[in-house]
Short mmCIF file of C-alpha atoms in Angstrom, two decimals:
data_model
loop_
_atom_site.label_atom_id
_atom_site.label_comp_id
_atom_site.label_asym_id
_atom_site.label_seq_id
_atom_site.Cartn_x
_atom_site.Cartn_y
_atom_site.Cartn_z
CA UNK P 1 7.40 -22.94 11.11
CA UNK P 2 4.86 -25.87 12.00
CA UNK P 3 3.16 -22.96 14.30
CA UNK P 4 2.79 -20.48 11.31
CA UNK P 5 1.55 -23.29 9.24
CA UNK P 6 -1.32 -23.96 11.72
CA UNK P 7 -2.01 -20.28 12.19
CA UNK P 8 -2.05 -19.85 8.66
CA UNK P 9 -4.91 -22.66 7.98
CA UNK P 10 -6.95 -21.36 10.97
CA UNK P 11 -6.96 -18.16 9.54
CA UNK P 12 -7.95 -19.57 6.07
CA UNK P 13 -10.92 -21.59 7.97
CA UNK P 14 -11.75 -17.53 9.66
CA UNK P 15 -11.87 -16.09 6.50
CA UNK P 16 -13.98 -18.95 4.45
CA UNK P 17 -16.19 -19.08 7.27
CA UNK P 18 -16.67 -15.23 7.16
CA UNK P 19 -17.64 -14.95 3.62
CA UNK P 20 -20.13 -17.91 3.77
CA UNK P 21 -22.43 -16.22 6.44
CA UNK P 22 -22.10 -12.42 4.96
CA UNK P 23 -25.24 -11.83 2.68
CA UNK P 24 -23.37 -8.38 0.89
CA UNK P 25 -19.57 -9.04 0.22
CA UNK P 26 -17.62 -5.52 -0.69
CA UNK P 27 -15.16 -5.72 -3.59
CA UNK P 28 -12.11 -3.49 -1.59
CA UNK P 29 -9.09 -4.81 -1.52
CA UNK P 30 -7.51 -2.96 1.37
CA UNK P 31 -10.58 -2.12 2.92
CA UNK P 32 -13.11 -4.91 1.75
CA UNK P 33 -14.16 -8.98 1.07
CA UNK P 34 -11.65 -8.84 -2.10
CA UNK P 35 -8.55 -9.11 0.50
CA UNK P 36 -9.82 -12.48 1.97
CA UNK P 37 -10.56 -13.90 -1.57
CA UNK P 38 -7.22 -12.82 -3.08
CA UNK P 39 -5.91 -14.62 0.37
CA UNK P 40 -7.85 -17.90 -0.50
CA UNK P 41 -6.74 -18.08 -3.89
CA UNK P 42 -3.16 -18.08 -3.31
CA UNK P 43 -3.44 -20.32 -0.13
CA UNK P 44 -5.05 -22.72 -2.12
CA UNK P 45 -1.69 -23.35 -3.80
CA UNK P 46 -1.21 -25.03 -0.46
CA UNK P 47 -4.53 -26.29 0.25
CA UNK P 48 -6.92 -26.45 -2.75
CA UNK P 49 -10.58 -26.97 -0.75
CA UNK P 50 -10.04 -23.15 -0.37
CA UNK P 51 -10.44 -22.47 -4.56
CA UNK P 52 -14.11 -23.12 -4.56
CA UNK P 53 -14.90 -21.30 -1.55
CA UNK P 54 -13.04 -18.14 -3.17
CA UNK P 55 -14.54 -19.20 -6.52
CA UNK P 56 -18.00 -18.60 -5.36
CA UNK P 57 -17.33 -15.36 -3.48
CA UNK P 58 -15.90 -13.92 -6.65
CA UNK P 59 -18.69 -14.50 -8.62
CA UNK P 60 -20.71 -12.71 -5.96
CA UNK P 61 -18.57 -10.34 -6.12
CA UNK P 62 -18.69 -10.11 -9.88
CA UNK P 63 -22.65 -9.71 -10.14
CA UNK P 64 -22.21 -7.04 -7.45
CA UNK P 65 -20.25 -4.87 -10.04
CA UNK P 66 -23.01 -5.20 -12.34
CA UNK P 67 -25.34 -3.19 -9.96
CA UNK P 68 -22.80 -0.01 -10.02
CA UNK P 69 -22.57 0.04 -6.07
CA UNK P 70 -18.97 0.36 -6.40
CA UNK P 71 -16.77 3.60 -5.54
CA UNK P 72 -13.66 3.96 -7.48
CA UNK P 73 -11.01 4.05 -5.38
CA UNK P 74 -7.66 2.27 -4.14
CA UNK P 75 -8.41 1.01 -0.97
CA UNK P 76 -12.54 -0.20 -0.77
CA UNK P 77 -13.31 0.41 -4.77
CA UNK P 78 -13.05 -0.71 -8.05
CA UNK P 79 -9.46 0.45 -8.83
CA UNK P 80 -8.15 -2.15 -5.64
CA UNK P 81 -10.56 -4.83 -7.51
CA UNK P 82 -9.66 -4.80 -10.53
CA UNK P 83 -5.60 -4.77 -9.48
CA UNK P 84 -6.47 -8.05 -7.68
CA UNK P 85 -8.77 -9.61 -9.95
CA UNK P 86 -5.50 -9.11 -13.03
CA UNK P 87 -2.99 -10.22 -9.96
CA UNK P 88 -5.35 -13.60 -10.28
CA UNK P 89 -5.08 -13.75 -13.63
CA UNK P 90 -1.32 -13.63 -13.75
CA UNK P 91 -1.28 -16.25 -11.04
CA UNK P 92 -3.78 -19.18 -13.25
CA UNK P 93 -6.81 -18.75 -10.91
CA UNK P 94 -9.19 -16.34 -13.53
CA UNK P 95 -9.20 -15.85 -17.29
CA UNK P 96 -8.20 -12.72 -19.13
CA UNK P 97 -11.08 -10.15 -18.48
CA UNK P 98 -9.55 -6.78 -20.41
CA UNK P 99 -11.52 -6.97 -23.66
CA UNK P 100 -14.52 -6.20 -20.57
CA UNK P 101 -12.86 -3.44 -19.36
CA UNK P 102 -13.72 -0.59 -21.42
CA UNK P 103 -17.06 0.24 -19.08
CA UNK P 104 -14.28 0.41 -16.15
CA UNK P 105 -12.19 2.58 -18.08
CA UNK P 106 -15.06 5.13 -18.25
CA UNK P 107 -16.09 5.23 -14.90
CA UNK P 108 -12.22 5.44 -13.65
CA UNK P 109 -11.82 8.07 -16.45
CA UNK P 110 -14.90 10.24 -15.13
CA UNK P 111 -13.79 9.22 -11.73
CA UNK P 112 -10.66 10.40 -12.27
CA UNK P 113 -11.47 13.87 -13.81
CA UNK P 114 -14.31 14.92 -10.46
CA UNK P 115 -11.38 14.35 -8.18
CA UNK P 116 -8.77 16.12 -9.99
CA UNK P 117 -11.26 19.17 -10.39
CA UNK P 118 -11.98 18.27 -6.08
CA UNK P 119 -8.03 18.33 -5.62
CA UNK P 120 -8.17 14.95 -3.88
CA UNK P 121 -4.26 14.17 -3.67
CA UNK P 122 -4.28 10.71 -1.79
CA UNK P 123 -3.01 6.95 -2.35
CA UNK P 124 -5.86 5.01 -0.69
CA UNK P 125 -9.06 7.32 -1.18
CA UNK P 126 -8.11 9.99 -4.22
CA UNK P 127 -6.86 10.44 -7.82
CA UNK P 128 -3.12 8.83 -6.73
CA UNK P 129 -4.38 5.57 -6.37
CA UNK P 130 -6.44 5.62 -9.48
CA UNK P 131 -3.38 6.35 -10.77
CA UNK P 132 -1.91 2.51 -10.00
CA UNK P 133 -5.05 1.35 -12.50
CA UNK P 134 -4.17 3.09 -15.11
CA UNK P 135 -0.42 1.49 -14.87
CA UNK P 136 -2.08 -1.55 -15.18
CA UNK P 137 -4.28 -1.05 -18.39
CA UNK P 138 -0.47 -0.06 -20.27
CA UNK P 139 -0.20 -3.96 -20.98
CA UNK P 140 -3.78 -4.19 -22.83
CA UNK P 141 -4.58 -0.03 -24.01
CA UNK P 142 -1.54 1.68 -24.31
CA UNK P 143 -3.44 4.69 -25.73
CA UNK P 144 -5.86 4.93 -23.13
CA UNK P 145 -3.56 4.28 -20.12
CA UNK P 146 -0.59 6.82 -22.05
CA UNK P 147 -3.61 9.35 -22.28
CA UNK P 148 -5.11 9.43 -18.54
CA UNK P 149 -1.57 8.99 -17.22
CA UNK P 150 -0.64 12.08 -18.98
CA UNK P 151 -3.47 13.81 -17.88
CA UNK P 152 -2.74 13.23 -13.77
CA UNK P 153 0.61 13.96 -14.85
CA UNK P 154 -0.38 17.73 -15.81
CA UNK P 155 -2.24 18.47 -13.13
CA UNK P 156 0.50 17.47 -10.98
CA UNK P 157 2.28 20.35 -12.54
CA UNK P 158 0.07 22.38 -12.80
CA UNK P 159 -1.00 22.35 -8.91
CA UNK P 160 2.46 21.80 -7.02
CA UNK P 161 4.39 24.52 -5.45
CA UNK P 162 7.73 25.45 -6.57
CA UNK P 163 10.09 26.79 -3.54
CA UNK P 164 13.78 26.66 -3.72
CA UNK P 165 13.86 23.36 -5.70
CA UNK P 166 10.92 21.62 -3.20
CA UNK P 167 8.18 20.22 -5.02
CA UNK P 168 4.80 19.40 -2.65
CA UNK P 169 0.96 19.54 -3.14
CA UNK P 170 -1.75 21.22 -0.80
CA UNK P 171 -4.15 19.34 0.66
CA UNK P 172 -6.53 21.45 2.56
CA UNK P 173 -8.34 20.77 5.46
CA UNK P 174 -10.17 24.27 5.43
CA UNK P 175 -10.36 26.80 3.26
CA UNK P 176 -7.68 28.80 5.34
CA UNK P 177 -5.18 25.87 6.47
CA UNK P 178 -2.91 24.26 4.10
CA UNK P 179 -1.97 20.62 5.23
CA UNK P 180 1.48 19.01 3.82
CA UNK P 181 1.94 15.36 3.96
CA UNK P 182 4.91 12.83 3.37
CA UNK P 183 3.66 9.78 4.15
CA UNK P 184 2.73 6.50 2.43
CA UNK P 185 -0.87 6.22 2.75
CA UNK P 186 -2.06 9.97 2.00
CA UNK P 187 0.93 11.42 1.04
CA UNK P 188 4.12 12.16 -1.24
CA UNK P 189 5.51 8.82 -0.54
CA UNK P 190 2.78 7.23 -2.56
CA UNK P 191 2.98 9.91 -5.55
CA UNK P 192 6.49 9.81 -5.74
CA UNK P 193 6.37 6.04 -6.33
CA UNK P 194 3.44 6.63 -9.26
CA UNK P 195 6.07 9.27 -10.85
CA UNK P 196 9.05 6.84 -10.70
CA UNK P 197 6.73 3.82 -12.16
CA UNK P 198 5.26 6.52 -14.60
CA UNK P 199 9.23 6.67 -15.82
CA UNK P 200 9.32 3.41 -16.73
CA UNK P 201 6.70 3.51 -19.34
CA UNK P 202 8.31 4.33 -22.69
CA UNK P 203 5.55 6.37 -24.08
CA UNK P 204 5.38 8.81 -21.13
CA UNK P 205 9.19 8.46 -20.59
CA UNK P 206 10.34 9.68 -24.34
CA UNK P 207 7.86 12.77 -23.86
CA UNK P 208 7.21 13.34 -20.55
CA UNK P 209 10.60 11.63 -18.82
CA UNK P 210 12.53 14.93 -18.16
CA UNK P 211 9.18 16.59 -16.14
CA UNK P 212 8.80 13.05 -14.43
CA UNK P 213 12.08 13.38 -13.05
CA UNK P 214 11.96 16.93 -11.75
CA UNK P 215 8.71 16.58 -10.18
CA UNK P 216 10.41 13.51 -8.59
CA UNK P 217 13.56 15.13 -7.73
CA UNK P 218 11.74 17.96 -6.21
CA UNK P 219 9.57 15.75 -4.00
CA UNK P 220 12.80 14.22 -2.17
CA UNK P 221 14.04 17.18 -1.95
CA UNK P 222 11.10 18.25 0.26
CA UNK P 223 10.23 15.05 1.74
CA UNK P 224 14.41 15.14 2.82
CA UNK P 225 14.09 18.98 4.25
CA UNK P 226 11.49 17.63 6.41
CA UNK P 227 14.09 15.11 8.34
CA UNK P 228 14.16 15.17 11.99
CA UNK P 229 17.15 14.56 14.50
CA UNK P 230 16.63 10.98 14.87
CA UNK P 231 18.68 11.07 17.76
CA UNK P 232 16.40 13.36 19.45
CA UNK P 233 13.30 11.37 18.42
CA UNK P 234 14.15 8.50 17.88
CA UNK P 235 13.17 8.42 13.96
CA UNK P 236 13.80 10.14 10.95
CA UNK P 237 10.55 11.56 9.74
CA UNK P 238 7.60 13.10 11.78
CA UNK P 239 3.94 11.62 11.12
CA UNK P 240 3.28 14.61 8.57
CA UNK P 241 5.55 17.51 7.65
CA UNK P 242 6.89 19.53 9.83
CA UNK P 243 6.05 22.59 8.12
CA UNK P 244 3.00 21.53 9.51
CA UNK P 245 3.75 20.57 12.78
CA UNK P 246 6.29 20.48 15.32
CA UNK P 247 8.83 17.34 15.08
CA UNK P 248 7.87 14.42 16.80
CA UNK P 249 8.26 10.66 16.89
CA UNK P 250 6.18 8.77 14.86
CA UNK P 251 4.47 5.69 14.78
CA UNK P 252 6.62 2.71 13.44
CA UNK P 253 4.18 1.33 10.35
CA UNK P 254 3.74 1.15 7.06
CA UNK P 255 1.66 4.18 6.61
CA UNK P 256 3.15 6.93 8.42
CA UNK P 257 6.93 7.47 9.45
CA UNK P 258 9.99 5.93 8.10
CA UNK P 259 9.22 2.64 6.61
CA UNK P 260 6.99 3.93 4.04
CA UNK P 261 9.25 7.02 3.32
CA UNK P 262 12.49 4.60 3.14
CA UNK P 263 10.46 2.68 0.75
CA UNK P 264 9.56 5.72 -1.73
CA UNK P 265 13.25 6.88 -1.39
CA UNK P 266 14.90 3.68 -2.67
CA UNK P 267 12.31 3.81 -5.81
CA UNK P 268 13.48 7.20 -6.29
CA UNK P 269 16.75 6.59 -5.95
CA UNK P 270 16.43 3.53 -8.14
CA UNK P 271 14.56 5.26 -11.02
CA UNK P 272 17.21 8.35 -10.56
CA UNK P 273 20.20 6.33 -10.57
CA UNK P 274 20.93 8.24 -7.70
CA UNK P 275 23.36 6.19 -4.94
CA UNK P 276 23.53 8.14 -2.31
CA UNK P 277 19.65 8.40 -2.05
CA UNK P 278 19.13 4.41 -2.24
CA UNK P 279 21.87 4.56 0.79
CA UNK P 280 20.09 7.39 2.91
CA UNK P 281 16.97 4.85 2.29
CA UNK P 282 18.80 2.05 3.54
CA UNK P 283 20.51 3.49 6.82
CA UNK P 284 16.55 4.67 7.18
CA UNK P 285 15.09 1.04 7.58
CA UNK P 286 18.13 -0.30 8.85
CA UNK P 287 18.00 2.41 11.85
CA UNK P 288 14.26 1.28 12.33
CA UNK P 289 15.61 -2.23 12.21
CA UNK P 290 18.43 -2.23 15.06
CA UNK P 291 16.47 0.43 17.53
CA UNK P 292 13.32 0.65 16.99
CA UNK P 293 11.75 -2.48 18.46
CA UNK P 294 10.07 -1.41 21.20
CA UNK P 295 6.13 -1.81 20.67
CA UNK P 296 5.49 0.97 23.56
CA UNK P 297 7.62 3.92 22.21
CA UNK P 298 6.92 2.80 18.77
CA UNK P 299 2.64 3.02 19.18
CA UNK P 300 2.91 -0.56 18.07
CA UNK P 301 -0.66 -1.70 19.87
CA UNK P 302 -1.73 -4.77 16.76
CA UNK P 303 -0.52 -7.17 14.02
CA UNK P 304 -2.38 -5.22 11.62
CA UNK P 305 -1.04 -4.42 8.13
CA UNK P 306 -1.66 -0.73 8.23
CA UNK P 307 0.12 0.62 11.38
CA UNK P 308 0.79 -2.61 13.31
CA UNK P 309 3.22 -5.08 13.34
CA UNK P 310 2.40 -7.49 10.13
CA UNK P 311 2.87 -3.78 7.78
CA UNK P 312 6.04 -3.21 10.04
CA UNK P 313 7.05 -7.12 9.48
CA UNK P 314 5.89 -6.64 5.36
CA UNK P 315 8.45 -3.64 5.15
CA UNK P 316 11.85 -5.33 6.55
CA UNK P 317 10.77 -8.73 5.02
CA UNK P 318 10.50 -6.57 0.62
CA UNK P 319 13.17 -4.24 1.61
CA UNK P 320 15.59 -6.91 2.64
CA UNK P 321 14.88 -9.21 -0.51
CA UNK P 322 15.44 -6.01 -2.13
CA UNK P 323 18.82 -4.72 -0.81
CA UNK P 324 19.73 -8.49 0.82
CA UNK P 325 20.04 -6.44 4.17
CA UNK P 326 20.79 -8.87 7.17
CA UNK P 327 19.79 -6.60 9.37
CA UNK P 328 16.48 -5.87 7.76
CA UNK P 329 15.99 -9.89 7.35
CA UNK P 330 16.75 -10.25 11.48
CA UNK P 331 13.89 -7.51 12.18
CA UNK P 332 11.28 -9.35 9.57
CA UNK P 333 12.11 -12.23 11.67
CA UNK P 334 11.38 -10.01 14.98
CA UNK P 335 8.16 -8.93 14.02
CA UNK P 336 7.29 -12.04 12.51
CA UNK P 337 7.11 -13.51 16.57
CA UNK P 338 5.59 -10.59 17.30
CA UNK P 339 2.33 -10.90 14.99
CA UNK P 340 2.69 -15.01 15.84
CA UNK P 341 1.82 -14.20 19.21
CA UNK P 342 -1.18 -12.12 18.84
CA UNK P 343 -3.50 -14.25 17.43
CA UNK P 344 -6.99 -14.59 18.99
CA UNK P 345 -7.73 -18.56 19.25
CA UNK P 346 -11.12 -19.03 18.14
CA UNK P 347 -12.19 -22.31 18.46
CA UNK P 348 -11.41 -24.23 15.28
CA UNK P 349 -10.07 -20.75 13.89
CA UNK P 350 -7.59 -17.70 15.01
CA UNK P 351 -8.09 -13.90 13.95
CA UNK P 352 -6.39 -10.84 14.53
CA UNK P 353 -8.10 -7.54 15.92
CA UNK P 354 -6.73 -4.05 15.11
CA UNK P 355 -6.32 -1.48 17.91
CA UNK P 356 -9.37 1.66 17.34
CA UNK P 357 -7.43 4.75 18.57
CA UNK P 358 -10.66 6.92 18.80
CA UNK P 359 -12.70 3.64 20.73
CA UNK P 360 -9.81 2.83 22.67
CA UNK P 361 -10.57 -0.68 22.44
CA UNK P 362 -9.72 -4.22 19.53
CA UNK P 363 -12.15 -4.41 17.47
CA UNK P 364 -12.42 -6.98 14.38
CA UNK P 365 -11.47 -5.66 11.03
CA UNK P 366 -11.95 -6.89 6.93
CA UNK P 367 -9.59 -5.97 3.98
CA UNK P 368 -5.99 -5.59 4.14
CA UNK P 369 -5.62 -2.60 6.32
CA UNK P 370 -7.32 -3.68 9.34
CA UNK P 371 -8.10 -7.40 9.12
CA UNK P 372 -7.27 -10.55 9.42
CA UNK P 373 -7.11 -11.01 5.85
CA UNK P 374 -4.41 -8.81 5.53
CA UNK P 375 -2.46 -10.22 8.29
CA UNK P 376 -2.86 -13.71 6.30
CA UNK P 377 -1.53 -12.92 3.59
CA UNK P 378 1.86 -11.09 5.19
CA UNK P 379 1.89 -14.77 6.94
CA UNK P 380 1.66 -16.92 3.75
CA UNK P 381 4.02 -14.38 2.34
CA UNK P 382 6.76 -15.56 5.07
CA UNK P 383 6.08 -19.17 3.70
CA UNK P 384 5.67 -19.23 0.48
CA UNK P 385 3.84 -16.61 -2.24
CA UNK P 386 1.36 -13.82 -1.76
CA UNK P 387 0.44 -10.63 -3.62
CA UNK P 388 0.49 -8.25 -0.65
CA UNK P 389 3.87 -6.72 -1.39
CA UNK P 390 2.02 -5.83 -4.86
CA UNK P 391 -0.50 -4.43 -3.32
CA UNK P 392 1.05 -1.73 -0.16
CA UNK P 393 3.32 -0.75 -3.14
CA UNK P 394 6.44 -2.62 -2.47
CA UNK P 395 9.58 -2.89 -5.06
CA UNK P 396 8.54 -4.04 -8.07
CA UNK P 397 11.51 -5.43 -10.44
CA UNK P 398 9.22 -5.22 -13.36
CA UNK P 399 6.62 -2.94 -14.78
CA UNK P 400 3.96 -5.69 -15.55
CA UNK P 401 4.22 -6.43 -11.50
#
């Protein structure tokens, strides 16, 4: 624990150091500055010298959004931001800021509409996550939150195909090839979760609740027609579908493969009342938790949040608060050592590097996804409190969460 603790401050002395010698921070949460000053924050519960450092970059931050050099989206945009900025607010860092959100509404709203018209069905870069914002704004404009919710929520409809009680979504690469895709990150894993927190509003659910739930039902039934012989591969879900391509074993991570699936399955289950489903979800992650710890087979090359060991470590660690799993609690612990033993002394400070497939070499990353940041908060998460369950879409007990 002492060793975490030290890791933990080094990394907190990385990241303050980081933002005091960029001249241009970017507001992205999972791809961005906003992931080291959301880390700051909370670790200043622990050590407050850190408040003033994230103070500052916030307000930098702030007058940034004031230029409009700020893309919408999830992952490096406005709709990530403004998630963390209300996370901060619930926490006693910042004040209440929705009477200034109306601008924000307009430009998600607009936002919103070009990528519906574009088809851009995806969590981290399309009209999915901008979905998450509009969850959000429920708590301060029901009307305008009910009415853009509503609004995704037909064109859901409206664009799914309908085979033999399967529900999915084309996302084209070309004008000829349809691509299908149940992951997390880009895929079905991520909508279904927006549907099933969609049901728990009670202005969508009295008029919209009984389409919610067969668009959801549909969805795991296609997501479960594309299960694999997992002991033939070694996992229960190929990287995309396998209408797509042939069945493989995929990368253990959070956004492709079985965690992230597991993790959309138990919502669904959860919002369905369905038992059987929340039990298929749990002999998922608890099959990734007894045999699936072998960084090799598993394309486990970093501690990264996104597809390396602190996402895999993030996964067992929610899911077994959420089910009380022992078995999902021992492989938190595993992968905790794992991403303990990766960081890169450096000097007075430690980081973490994140594998580049097409480079074939570690390169330093920012945000959540791919940085140190990100790996930061999964580690003050183990000790204490941080947001980053929140923010890769974790269970959620409660609606305002």
């Amino acid at each position: 624990m002492r060793e975490m603790h030290d890791i933990i401050d080094r990394l907190a002395w990385h990241e303050q150091c980081r933002l005091l010698r960029l001249s241009r921070l970017s507001v992205g949460l999972l791809a961005g500055d906003m992931a080291s000053v959301t880390f700051l924050y909370e670790y200043s519960r622990i050590n407050p010298d850190y408040q003033e450092v994230a103070d500052a970059a916030l307000t930098r931050m702030l007058e940034r959004l004031h230029s409009g050099d700020v893309i919408p989206t999830y992952c490096g945009g406005m709709v990530g931001f403004v998630i963390a900025l209300d996370t901060l607010r619930e926490e006693g860092f910042v004040e209440d800021f929705s009477s200034q959100l109306s601008s924000i509404d307009s430009y998600i709203a607009v936002s919103q509409a070009v990528m519906l018209r574009q088809n851009h069905h995806d969590f981290l870069h399309g009209f999915i996550g901008l979905g998450f914002y509009w969850l959000l704004r429920y708590h301060t404009d029901k009307a305008i939150s009910v009415g853009q919710l509503i609004l995704l929520l037909k064109h859901l409809k409206v664009t799914c195909e309908r085979t033999n009680g399967y529900v999915k979504w084309p996302q084209r690469e070309t004008k000829w090839i349809k691509r299908y895709n149940i992951s997390l990150s880009h895929g079905y894993s991520s909508t279904l979760i927006l549907l099933c927190r969609m049901l728990r509003i009670p202005d969508i659910a009295h008029s919209h609740g009984d389409e919610i739930r067969e668009l959801i039902r549909g969805v795991v039934a296609y997501i479960l027609e594309n299960r694999i012989d997992f002991k033939t591969y070694g996992c229960w879900f190929a990287s995309s579908s396998i209408e797509c391509e042939l069945p493989h074993r995929s990368r253990l991570g959070w956004c492709y493969g079985d965690l992230g699936i597991a993790v959309a399955l138990r919502e669904a289950g959860l919002s369905l009342d369905d038992v059987n489903l929340t039990a298929l979800s749990l002999q998922v992650l608890e099959y990734a938790a007894q045999y699936r710890r072998n960084l090799t087979l598993n394309y486990v090359n970093d501690a990264c949040v996104c597809h390396g060991a602190a996402g895999i470590g993030l996964v067992f660690r929610e899911m077994a608060r959420s089910t009380g799993s022992q078995l999902l609690s021992s492989a938190a612990d595993f992968w905790l050592d794992i991403v303990l033993r990766w960081a890169v002394e450096d000097g007075e400070s430690c980081h973490y590097n994140y594998y580049d497939v097409s480079q074939k070499c570690f390169c330093e990353g920012t945000g959540i996804l791919e940085g140190s940041a990100g790996v930061a908060s999964y580690l003050l998460n183990e000790i204490a409190h941080s947001s980053l369950g929140k923010f890769m879409l974790m269970p959620r007990p409660h609606l305002n969460e």
